[in-house]
mmCIF file of C-alpha atoms in Angstrom:
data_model
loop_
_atom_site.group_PDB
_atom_site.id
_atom_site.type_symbol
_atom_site.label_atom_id
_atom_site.label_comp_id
_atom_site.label_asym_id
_atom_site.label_seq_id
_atom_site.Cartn_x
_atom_site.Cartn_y
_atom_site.Cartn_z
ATOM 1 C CA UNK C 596 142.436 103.537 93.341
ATOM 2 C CA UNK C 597 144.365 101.058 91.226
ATOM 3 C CA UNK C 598 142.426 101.920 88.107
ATOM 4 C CA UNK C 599 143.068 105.916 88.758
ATOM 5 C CA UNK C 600 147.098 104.989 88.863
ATOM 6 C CA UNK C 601 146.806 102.778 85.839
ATOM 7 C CA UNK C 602 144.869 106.037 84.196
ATOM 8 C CA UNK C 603 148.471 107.995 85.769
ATOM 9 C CA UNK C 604 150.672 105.549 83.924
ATOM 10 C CA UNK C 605 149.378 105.788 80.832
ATOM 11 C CA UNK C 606 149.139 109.020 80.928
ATOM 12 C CA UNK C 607 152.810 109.804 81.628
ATOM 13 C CA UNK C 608 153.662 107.140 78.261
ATOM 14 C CA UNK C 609 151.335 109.446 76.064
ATOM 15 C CA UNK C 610 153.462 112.658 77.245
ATOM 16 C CA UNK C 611 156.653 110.585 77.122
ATOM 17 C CA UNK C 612 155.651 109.466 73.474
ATOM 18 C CA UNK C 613 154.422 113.296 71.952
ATOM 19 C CA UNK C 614 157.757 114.779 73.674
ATOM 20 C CA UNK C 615 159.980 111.944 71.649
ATOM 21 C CA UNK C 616 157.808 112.437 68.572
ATOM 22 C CA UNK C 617 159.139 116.481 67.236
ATOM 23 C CA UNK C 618 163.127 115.017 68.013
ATOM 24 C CA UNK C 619 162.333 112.037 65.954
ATOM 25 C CA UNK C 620 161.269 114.227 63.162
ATOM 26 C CA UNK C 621 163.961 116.543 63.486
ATOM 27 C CA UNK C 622 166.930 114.062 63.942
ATOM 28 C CA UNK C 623 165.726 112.814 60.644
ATOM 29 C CA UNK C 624 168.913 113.115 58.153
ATOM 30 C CA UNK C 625 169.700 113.617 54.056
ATOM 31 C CA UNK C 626 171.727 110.259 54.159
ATOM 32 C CA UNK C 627 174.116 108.483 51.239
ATOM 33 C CA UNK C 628 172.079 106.788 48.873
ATOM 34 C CA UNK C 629 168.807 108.285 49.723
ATOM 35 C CA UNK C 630 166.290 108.900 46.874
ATOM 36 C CA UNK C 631 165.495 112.863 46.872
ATOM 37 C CA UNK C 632 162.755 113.774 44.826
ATOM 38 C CA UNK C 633 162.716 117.472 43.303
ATOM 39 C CA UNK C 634 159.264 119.149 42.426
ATOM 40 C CA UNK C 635 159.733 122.072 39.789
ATOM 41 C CA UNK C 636 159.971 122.034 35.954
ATOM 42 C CA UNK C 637 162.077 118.199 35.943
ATOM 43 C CA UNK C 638 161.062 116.984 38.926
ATOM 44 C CA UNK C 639 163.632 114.571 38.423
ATOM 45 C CA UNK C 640 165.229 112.302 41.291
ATOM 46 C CA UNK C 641 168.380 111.988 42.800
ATOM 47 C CA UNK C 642 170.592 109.749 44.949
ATOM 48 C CA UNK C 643 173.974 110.425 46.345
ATOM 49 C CA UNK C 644 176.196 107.554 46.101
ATOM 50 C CA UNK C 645 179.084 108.961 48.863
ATOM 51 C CA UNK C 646 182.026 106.615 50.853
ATOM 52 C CA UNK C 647 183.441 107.813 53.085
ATOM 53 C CA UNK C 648 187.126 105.190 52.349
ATOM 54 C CA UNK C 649 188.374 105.769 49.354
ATOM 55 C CA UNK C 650 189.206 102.387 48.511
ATOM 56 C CA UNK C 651 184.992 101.731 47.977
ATOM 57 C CA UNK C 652 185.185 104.417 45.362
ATOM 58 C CA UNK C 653 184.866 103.386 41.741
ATOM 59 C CA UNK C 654 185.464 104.282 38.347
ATOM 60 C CA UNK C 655 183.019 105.808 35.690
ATOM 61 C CA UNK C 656 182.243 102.768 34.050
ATOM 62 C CA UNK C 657 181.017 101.247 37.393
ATOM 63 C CA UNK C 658 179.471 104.288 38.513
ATOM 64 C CA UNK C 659 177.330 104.333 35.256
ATOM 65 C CA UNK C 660 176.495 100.528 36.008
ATOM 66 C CA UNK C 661 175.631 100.952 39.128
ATOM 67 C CA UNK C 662 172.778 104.060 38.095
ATOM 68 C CA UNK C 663 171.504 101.571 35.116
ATOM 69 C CA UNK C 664 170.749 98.931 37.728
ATOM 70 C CA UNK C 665 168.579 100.961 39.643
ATOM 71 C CA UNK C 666 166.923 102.058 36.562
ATOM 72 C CA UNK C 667 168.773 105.387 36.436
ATOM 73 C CA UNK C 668 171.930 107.321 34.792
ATOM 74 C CA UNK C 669 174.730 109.304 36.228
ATOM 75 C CA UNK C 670 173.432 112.843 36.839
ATOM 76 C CA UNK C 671 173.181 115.723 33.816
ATOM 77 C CA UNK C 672 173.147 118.933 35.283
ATOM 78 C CA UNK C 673 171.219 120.537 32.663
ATOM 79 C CA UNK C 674 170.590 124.367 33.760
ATOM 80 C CA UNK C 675 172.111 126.559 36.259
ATOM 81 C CA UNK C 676 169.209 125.966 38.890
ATOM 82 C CA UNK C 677 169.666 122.655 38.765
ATOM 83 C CA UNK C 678 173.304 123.358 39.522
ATOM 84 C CA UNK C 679 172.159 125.069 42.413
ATOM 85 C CA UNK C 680 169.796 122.794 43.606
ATOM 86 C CA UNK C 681 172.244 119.844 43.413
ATOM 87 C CA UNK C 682 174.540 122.241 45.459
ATOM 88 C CA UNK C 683 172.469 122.891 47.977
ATOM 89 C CA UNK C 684 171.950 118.944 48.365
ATOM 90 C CA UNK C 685 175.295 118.207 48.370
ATOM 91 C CA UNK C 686 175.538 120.843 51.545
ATOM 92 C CA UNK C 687 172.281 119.061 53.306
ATOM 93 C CA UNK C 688 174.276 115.525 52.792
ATOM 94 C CA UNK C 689 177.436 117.358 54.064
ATOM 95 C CA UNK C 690 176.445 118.533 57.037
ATOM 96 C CA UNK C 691 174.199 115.338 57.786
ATOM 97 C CA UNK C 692 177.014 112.713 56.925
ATOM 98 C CA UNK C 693 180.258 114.924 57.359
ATOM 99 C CA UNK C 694 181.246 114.714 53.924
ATOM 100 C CA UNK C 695 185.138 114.282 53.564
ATOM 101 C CA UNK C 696 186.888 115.712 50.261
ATOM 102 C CA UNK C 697 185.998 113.539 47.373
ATOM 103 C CA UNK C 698 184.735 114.566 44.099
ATOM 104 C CA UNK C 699 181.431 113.570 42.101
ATOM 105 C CA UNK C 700 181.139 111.670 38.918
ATOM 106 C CA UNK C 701 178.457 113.312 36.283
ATOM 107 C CA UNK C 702 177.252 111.663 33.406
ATOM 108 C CA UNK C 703 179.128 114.084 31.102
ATOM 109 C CA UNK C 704 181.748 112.085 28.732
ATOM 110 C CA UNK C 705 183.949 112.928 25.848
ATOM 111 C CA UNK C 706 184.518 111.044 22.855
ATOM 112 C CA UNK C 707 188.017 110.164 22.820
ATOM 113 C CA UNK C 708 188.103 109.341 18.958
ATOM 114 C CA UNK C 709 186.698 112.684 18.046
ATOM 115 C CA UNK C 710 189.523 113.942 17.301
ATOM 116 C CA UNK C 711 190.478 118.101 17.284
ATOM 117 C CA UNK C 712 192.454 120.084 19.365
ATOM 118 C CA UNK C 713 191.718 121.833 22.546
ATOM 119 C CA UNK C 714 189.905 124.469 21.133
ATOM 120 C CA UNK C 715 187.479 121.803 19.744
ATOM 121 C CA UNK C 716 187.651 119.502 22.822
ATOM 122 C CA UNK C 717 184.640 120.571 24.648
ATOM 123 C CA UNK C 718 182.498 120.462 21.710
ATOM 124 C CA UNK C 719 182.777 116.429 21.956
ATOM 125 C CA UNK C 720 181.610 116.222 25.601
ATOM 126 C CA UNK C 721 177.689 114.871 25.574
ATOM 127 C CA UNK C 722 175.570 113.309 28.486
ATOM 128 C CA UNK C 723 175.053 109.556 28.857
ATOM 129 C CA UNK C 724 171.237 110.158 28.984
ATOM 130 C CA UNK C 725 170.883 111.584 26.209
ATOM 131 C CA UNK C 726 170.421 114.982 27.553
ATOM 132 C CA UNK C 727 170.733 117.654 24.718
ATOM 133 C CA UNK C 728 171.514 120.653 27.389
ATOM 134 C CA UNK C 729 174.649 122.329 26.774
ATOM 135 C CA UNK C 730 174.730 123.970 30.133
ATOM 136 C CA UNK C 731 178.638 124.022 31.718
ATOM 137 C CA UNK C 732 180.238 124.793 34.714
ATOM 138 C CA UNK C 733 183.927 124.093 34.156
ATOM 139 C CA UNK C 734 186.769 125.155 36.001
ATOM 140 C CA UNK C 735 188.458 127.570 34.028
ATOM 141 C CA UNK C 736 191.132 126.086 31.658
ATOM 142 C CA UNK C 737 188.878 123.145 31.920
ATOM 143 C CA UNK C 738 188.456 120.777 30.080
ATOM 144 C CA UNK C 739 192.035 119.885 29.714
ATOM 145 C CA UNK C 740 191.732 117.488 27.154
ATOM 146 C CA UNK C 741 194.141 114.818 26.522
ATOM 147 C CA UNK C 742 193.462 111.136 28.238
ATOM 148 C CA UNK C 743 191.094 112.990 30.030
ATOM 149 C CA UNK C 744 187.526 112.069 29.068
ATOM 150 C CA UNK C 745 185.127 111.840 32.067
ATOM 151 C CA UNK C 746 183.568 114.221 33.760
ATOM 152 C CA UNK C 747 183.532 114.845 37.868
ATOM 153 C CA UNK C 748 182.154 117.893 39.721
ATOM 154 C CA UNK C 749 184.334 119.177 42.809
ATOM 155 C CA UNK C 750 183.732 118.215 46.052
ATOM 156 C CA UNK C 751 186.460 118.927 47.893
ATOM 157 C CA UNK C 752 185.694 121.529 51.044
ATOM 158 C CA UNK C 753 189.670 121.430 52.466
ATOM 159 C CA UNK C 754 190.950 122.483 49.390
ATOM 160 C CA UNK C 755 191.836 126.034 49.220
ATOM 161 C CA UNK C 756 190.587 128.431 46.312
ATOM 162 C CA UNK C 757 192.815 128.006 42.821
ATOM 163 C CA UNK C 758 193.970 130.859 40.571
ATOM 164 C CA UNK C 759 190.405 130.321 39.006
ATOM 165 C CA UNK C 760 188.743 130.603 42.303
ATOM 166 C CA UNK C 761 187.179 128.005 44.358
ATOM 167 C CA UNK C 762 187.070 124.559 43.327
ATOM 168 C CA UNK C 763 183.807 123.156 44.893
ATOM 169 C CA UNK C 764 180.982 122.726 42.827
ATOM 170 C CA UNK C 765 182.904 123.622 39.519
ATOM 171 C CA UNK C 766 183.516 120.682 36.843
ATOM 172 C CA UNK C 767 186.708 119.169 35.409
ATOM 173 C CA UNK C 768 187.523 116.598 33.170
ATOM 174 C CA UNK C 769 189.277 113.297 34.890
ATOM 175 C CA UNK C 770 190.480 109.798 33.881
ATOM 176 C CA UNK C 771 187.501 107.431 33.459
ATOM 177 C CA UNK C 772 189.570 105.071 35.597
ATOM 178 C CA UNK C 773 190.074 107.454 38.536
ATOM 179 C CA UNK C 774 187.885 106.378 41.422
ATOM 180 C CA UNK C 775 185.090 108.610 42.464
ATOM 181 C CA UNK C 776 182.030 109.288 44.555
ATOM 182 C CA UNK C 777 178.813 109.598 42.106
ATOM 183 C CA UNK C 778 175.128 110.927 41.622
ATOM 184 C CA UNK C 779 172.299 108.966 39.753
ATOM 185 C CA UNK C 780 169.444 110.778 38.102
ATOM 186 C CA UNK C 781 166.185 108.903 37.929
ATOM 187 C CA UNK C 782 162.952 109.590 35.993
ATOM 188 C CA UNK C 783 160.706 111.950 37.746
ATOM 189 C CA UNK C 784 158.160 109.887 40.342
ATOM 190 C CA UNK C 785 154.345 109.725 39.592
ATOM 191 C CA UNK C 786 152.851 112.805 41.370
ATOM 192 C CA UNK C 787 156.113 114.823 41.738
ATOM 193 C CA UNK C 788 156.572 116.379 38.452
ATOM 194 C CA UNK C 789 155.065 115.637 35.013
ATOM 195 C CA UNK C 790 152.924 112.398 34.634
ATOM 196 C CA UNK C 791 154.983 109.173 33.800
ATOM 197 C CA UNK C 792 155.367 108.089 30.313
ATOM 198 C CA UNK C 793 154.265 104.626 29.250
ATOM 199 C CA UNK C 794 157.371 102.298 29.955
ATOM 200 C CA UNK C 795 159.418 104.720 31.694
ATOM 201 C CA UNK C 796 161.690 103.279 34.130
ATOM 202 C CA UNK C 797 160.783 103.674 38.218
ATOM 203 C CA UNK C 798 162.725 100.676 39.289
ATOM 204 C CA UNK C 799 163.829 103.603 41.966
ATOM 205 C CA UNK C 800 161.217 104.206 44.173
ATOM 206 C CA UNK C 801 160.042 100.506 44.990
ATOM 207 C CA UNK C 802 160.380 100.720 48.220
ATOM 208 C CA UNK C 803 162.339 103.248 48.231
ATOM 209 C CA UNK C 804 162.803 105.786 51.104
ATOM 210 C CA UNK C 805 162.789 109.293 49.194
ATOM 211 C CA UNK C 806 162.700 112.879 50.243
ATOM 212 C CA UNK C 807 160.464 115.514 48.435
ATOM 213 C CA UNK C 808 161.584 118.920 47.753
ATOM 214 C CA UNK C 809 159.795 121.591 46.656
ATOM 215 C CA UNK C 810 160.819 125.019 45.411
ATOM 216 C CA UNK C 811 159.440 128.197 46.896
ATOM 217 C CA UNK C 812 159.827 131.955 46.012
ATOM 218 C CA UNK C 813 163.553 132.687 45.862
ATOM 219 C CA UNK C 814 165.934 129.900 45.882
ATOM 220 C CA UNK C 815 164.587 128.078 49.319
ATOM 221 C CA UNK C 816 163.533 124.145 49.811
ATOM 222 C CA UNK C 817 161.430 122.648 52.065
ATOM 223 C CA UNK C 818 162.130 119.129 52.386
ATOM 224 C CA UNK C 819 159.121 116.682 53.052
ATOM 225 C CA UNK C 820 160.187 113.552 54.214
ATOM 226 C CA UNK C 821 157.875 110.787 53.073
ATOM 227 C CA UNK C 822 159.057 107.772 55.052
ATOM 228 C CA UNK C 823 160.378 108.864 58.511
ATOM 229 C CA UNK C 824 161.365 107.287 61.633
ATOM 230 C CA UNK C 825 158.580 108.851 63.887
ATOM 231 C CA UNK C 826 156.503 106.618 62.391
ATOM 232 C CA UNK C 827 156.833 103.311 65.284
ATOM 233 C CA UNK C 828 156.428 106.518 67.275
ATOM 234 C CA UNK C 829 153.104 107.503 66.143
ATOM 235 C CA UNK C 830 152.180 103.829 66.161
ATOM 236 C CA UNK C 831 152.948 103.318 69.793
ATOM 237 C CA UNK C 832 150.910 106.852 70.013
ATOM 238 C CA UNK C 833 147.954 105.213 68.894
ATOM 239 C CA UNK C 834 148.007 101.852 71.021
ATOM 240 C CA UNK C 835 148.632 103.979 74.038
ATOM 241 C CA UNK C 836 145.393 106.110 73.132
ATOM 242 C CA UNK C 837 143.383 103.069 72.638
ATOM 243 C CA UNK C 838 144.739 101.365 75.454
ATOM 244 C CA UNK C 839 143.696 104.655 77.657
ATOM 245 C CA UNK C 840 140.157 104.784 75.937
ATOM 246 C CA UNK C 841 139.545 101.112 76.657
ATOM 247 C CA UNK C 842 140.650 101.840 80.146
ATOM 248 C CA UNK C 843 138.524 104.974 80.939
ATOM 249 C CA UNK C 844 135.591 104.077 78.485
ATOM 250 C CA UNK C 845 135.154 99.848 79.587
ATOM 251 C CA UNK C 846 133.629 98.318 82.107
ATOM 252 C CA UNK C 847 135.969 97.875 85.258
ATOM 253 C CA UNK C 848 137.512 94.775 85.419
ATOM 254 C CA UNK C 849 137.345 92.725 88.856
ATOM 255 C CA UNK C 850 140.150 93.011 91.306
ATOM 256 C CA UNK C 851 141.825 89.406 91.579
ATOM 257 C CA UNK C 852 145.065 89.101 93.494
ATOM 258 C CA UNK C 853 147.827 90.901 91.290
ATOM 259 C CA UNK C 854 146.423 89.771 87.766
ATOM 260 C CA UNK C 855 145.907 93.266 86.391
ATOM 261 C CA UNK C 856 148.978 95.044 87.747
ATOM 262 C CA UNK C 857 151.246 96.418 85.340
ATOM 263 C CA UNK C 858 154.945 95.348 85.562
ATOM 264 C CA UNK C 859 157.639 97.948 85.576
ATOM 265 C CA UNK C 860 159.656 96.249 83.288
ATOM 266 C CA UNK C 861 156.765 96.145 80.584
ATOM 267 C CA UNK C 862 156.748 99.913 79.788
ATOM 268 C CA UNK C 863 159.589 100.520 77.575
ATOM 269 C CA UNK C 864 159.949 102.042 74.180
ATOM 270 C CA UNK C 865 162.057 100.825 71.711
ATOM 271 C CA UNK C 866 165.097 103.086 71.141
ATOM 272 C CA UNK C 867 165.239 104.985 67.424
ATOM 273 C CA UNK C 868 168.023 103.461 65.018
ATOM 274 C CA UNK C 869 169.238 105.689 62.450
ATOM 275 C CA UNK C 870 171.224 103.912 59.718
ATOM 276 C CA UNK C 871 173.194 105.597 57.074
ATOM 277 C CA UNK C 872 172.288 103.498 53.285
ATOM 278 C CA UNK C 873 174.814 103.435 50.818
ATOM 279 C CA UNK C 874 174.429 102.466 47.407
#
């Protein structure tokens, strides 16, 4: 009788466990300074580098330092799908986070000795990374020129539309010194897009917790998430199997006063923490 209810028990902590397991998945969020991993032609990585105060904002120069450390550079949006893509990132990390207005730095910078007037100005913009791509998405009337010589794309979902139209998304030229949310772009990962050059930099993913998208027909994503919280989960999963199979497969153990009884307060589950990184 006391082994059948002990069978009961653990029974009710597998069903407990495999009902937990699909929210766990689900409640699993694009977070601020997670590494997302894009499959594709670049299969280049990303990470999000949002605050939500102001005041922990910085300037380009910092923003660039900060990518560099990590073995990264500030993001070159070099077609119009990758535009899109970063887009429809910036949307995921919305609605995870609740993104506030606050704009993006890019890694797109003017020389400020160039010279020429505005007609010329634009001409003189190049990425940090050494990206040849002279893909654009400017505001219109932008770039303004002048003191102006960094580059930031709009993120700000309060604002309303301007003569040109709506502001998010679209790029404008700022004050280097201004201070601003940013996005690194790493080197694609090993096994994500093309193979890794000899020396290339993937100071990124050690230990790293990444997302991997890839593209399907149309402009869809499915996001894969490599390292999620269900895992405890699925590793209380399988000592509660193996506890079960020792139970209902071993000998049964002798009866001797309450030495086998299973305490209450023994059968708990650790509660899920979900912790928003920043960079």
């Amino acid at each position: 009788m006391a082994m059948m209810w002990r069978r009961r028990r653990l029974g009710l902590i597998l069903w407990f466990l495999i009902q937990l397991l699909p929210r766990a998945i689900s409640e699993t969020k694009l977070l601020s300074g997670q590494l997302i991993c894009a499959g594709g032609e670049s299969g280049a990585c990303y990470k999000f580098a949002f605050f939500q105060e102001a005041s922990r904002r910085v300037g380009h120069e910092e923003a660039a330092a900060a990518c560099s450390l990590q073995g990264a550079a500030l993001l070159s949006v070099e077609s119009p799908s990758e535009q899109r893509l970063v887009e429809s990132l910036l949307g995921s990390l919305a609605a995870s986070s609740g993104l506030a207005d606050g704009d993006f730095w890019l890694g797109l910078r003017r020389d400020p000795s160039g010279g020429g007037g505005p007609a010329a100005c634009a001409e003189l913009y190049a990425w940090s990374d050494g990206s040849g791509s002279t893909f654009r998405n400017w505001y219109p009337d932008e770039p303004s020129c002048g003191g102006e010589a960094c580059v930031v794309m709009y993120f700000q979902p309060s604002a309303p539309a301007g003569y040109g139209g709506p502001y998010m998304h679209r790029w404008n030229d700022d004050s280097c010194t201004m201070k601003n949310n940013f996005i690194c772009k790493f080197p694609p990962l090993v096994g994500v897009g093309e193979e890794e050059a000899p020396g290339s930099r993937r100071n990124a993913s050690d230990g790293a917790e990444h997302v991997l998208l890839t593209e399907t027909s149309g402009e869809s994503l499915h996001a894969v998430y490599v390292a999620i919280p269900a895992i405890p989960l699925l590793l209380l999963l399988v000592v509660a199997l193996g506890l079960l199979c020792s139970r209902s497969c071993g000998s049964p153990p002798a009866h001797d006063g309450n030495q086998n009884q299973v305490k209450a307060q023994d059968l708990w589950i650790p509660a899920a923490r979900f912790r928003t990184q920043e960079v």
